[in-house]
């Protein structure tokens, strides 16, 4: 086992001690199934990992009360979902259930070759993803036992010796229905539950939450909602935060309608004060650059959050005049047109220009989804625009997800003072999100497993000009595993200093970066640092100030099918002296318990990722540098001041093209031993050296 993580499986550990032979009698199972007509599919599990899937509520109850099974999840199969039929098979000798498609060759072999008996129980499911709300059910094998689970448990099962065999089928995690059309809605509506609670900011306060008589405020809907309810917001502007702490709730904008959460207010009551205009300002927010909210900044050269040209980058205040953003100064002596100044001691805000249509961010958090327990069904935030919020860095982003199993879909975030979206729990799915004008980072992630960020657009980030290190850029994820970043459009992180495109750091493991387009980036476009088991494939990179793809102290990497066409270095793999250990605990995965003895450190480090350039496969890429006469190589493997056998680190190098513009001094540089790298003038020379 490589790591010790928080496991959903361990949280849901069965208390009852169950013998392997204790399974449900077939006659009882069949009778219970036939007597009920339900769309629920229950997933239960005993202490040995045997999985029971059933559509019978009474069978599920009996399995728990009589045989020690634990309820793991409750999926829904909509009546309108035709799907295919899956049947349950049982092997008494192995004490094992499997669930196979009716009439399939695999089902036939289970009976004729492997001794399974068709129990006659069945349910409907899909062979593939049918819409956003379907989730995959994976089949795992350990010894003679099969287990069925979602990807949230995939890593933990693998560490415990289970082998993932395949995706067996797909199911819904709630029962979607199509609402009746209304006069305000002229597009085909999306699906949401029939018992949804509705909110309309233009409604009267006497509403009951129905679609015909909605609540007037979001808080009224939250107060009335039970766990796993869905709140549907009608068109309008909501000047508030969306905070979901105590209940498992999904919130979505009504399909086809413009639902906007706006953190800005209009500033009024202006008066003349000498050559300036002044109004009241009573907001006092944290100005620290660090995520811990403390005033001291990192001052290590090259690693300070702030630079001299943007000392107020972490100040979250935002002011607009006629929609144009103003810059902030910290002295009235610096105030001029296009700037604003706040005297926090006197609660005054000053402008040097006429205060026509002045708005300011007066709310810090756009949304927060958080609950310490793991929901059994997925929660959703969908179809909403959030704009003009003033989050401080210690709030970890304007919109934060601290609950597992959450989908953030078709959400737009604009004009966030620091970072836009923060992901801090397991199995979060970000799909179709648009982020524009984020002061620091577009999407932050930390200490999570099974996060997917896909089909999203992130532009104009680090608009406050924080230093590139330690975090700025479009996507920055740390200490996370089973991470997928796929099919995103990332651009304009370039005006110095801005930041990276996609940056995984501080012990990320099992990372897939696939099909992204990254352009107009000031730092590295795709940057894997202090990480392990990464795959970077089929990405397109252009117009980058630093490296197109960089591996830094990262091992077990596959770089395949990428098209990198930039002015500088297309690919680099660098090694420095950092190694896992007590002095580098801050960069290790702190989901583990910190060792307290040398023996504990030795045990942990024996299985921890190496933070070394090793086992790198480079295949079928197109690496191009376009600057004529460039002194930089197009492709480099290097460990400045250290010993590195770069040829050994490259376990595969084939099918690549490496092209420099006219006058490029050399194409490839790979360090062998100590000192300067060995130079290769062509791909063929490098491939010959690798043989």
PDB file of N, CA and C in Angstrom, residues 236-242 259-265 360-366 385-390:
ATOM      1  N   UNK A 236     -33.482  35.892 -12.257  1.00  0.00           N
ATOM      2  CA  UNK A 236     -33.378  37.105 -11.467  1.00  0.00           C
ATOM      3  C   UNK A 236     -31.999  37.251 -10.868  1.00  0.00           C
ATOM      4  N   UNK A 237     -31.812  38.330 -10.112  1.00  0.00           N
ATOM      5  CA  UNK A 237     -30.536  38.607  -9.459  1.00  0.00           C
ATOM      6  C   UNK A 237     -30.678  38.393  -7.964  1.00  0.00           C
ATOM      7  N   UNK A 238     -29.758  37.643  -7.409  1.00  0.00           N
ATOM      8  CA  UNK A 238     -29.744  37.306  -5.988  1.00  0.00           C
ATOM      9  C   UNK A 238     -28.514  37.969  -5.368  1.00  0.00           C
ATOM     10  N   UNK A 239     -28.731  38.933  -4.504  1.00  0.00           N
ATOM     11  CA  UNK A 239     -27.610  39.628  -3.853  1.00  0.00           C
ATOM     12  C   UNK A 239     -27.351  38.962  -2.499  1.00  0.00           C
ATOM     13  N   UNK A 240     -26.661  37.841  -2.552  1.00  0.00           N
ATOM     14  CA  UNK A 240     -26.409  37.058  -1.345  1.00  0.00           C
ATOM     15  C   UNK A 240     -25.364  35.996  -1.642  1.00  0.00           C
ATOM     16  N   UNK A 241     -25.015  35.235  -0.626  1.00  0.00           N
ATOM     17  CA  UNK A 241     -24.156  34.062  -0.784  1.00  0.00           C
ATOM     18  C   UNK A 241     -25.021  32.819  -0.766  1.00  0.00           C
ATOM     19  N   UNK A 242     -24.574  31.792  -1.464  1.00  0.00           N
ATOM     20  CA  UNK A 242     -25.260  30.505  -1.440  1.00  0.00           C
ATOM     21  C   UNK A 242     -24.469  29.603  -0.487  1.00  0.00           C
ATOM     22  N   UNK A 259     -29.987  33.074 -14.115  1.00  0.00           N
ATOM     23  CA  UNK A 259     -29.950  33.145 -12.654  1.00  0.00           C
ATOM     24  C   UNK A 259     -28.582  33.676 -12.248  1.00  0.00           C
ATOM     25  N   UNK A 260     -28.558  34.832 -11.595  1.00  0.00           N
ATOM     26  CA  UNK A 260     -27.300  35.516 -11.295  1.00  0.00           C
ATOM     27  C   UNK A 260     -27.209  35.823  -9.807  1.00  0.00           C
ATOM     28  N   UNK A 261     -26.105  35.388  -9.193  1.00  0.00           N
ATOM     29  CA  UNK A 261     -25.754  35.819  -7.843  1.00  0.00           C
ATOM     30  C   UNK A 261     -24.705  36.921  -7.987  1.00  0.00           C
ATOM     31  N   UNK A 262     -25.037  38.106  -7.500  1.00  0.00           N
ATOM     32  CA  UNK A 262     -24.166  39.271  -7.674  1.00  0.00           C
ATOM     33  C   UNK A 262     -23.755  39.792  -6.304  1.00  0.00           C
ATOM     34  N   UNK A 263     -22.447  39.795  -6.052  1.00  0.00           N
ATOM     35  CA  UNK A 263     -21.945  40.258  -4.761  1.00  0.00           C
ATOM     36  C   UNK A 263     -21.728  41.751  -4.678  1.00  0.00           C
ATOM     37  N   UNK A 264     -22.083  42.492  -5.729  1.00  0.00           N
ATOM     38  CA  UNK A 264     -21.837  43.935  -5.751  1.00  0.00           C
ATOM     39  C   UNK A 264     -23.084  44.720  -5.372  1.00  0.00           C
ATOM     40  N   UNK A 265     -22.861  45.880  -4.772  1.00  0.00           N
ATOM     41  CA  UNK A 265     -23.931  46.815  -4.429  1.00  0.00           C
ATOM     42  C   UNK A 265     -23.601  48.186  -5.015  1.00  0.00           C
ATOM     43  N   UNK A 360     -19.615  48.304  -5.903  1.00  0.00           N
ATOM     44  CA  UNK A 360     -18.490  47.687  -5.199  1.00  0.00           C
ATOM     45  C   UNK A 360     -18.911  46.328  -4.679  1.00  0.00           C
ATOM     46  N   UNK A 361     -17.964  45.401  -4.644  1.00  0.00           N
ATOM     47  CA  UNK A 361     -18.230  44.086  -4.058  1.00  0.00           C
ATOM     48  C   UNK A 361     -18.419  44.251  -2.558  1.00  0.00           C
ATOM     49  N   UNK A 362     -19.571  43.825  -2.065  1.00  0.00           N
ATOM     50  CA  UNK A 362     -19.878  43.970  -0.640  1.00  0.00           C
ATOM     51  C   UNK A 362     -20.132  42.630   0.039  1.00  0.00           C
ATOM     52  N   UNK A 363     -19.984  41.532  -0.698  1.00  0.00           N
ATOM     53  CA  UNK A 363     -20.125  40.184  -0.143  1.00  0.00           C
ATOM     54  C   UNK A 363     -18.865  39.409  -0.509  1.00  0.00           C
ATOM     55  N   UNK A 364     -18.358  38.620   0.430  1.00  0.00           N
ATOM     56  CA  UNK A 364     -17.110  37.912   0.168  1.00  0.00           C
ATOM     57  C   UNK A 364     -17.319  36.552  -0.496  1.00  0.00           C
ATOM     58  N   UNK A 365     -18.187  35.727   0.035  1.00  0.00           N
ATOM     59  CA  UNK A 365     -18.350  34.365  -0.481  1.00  0.00           C
ATOM     60  C   UNK A 365     -19.460  34.291  -1.523  1.00  0.00           C
ATOM     61  N   UNK A 366     -19.137  33.673  -2.666  1.00  0.00           N
ATOM     62  CA  UNK A 366     -20.168  33.401  -3.666  1.00  0.00           C
ATOM     63  C   UNK A 366     -20.991  32.194  -3.247  1.00  0.00           C
ATOM     64  N   UNK A 385     -24.871  31.814 -12.509  1.00  0.00           N
ATOM     65  CA  UNK A 385     -23.754  32.741 -12.660  1.00  0.00           C
ATOM     66  C   UNK A 385     -23.476  33.428 -11.329  1.00  0.00           C
ATOM     67  N   UNK A 386     -22.209  33.453 -10.937  1.00  0.00           N
ATOM     68  CA  UNK A 386     -21.765  34.181  -9.748  1.00  0.00           C
ATOM     69  C   UNK A 386     -20.781  35.257 -10.203  1.00  0.00           C
ATOM     70  N   UNK A 387     -20.968  36.486  -9.748  1.00  0.00           N
ATOM     71  CA  UNK A 387     -20.048  37.540 -10.171  1.00  0.00           C
ATOM     72  C   UNK A 387     -19.858  38.579  -9.068  1.00  0.00           C
ATOM     73  N   UNK A 388     -18.686  39.200  -9.098  1.00  0.00           N
ATOM     74  CA  UNK A 388     -18.386  40.372  -8.270  1.00  0.00           C
ATOM     75  C   UNK A 388     -18.353  40.052  -6.775  1.00  0.00           C
ATOM     76  N   UNK A 389     -17.552  39.073  -6.391  1.00  0.00           N
ATOM     77  CA  UNK A 389     -17.386  38.736  -4.976  1.00  0.00           C
ATOM     78  C   UNK A 389     -15.972  39.071  -4.515  1.00  0.00           C
ATOM     79  N   UNK A 390     -15.840  39.350  -3.227  1.00  0.00           N
ATOM     80  CA  UNK A 390     -14.599  39.902  -2.670  1.00  0.00           C
ATOM     81  C   UNK A 390     -13.975  38.958  -1.652  1.00  0.00           C
TER      82      UNK A 390
END
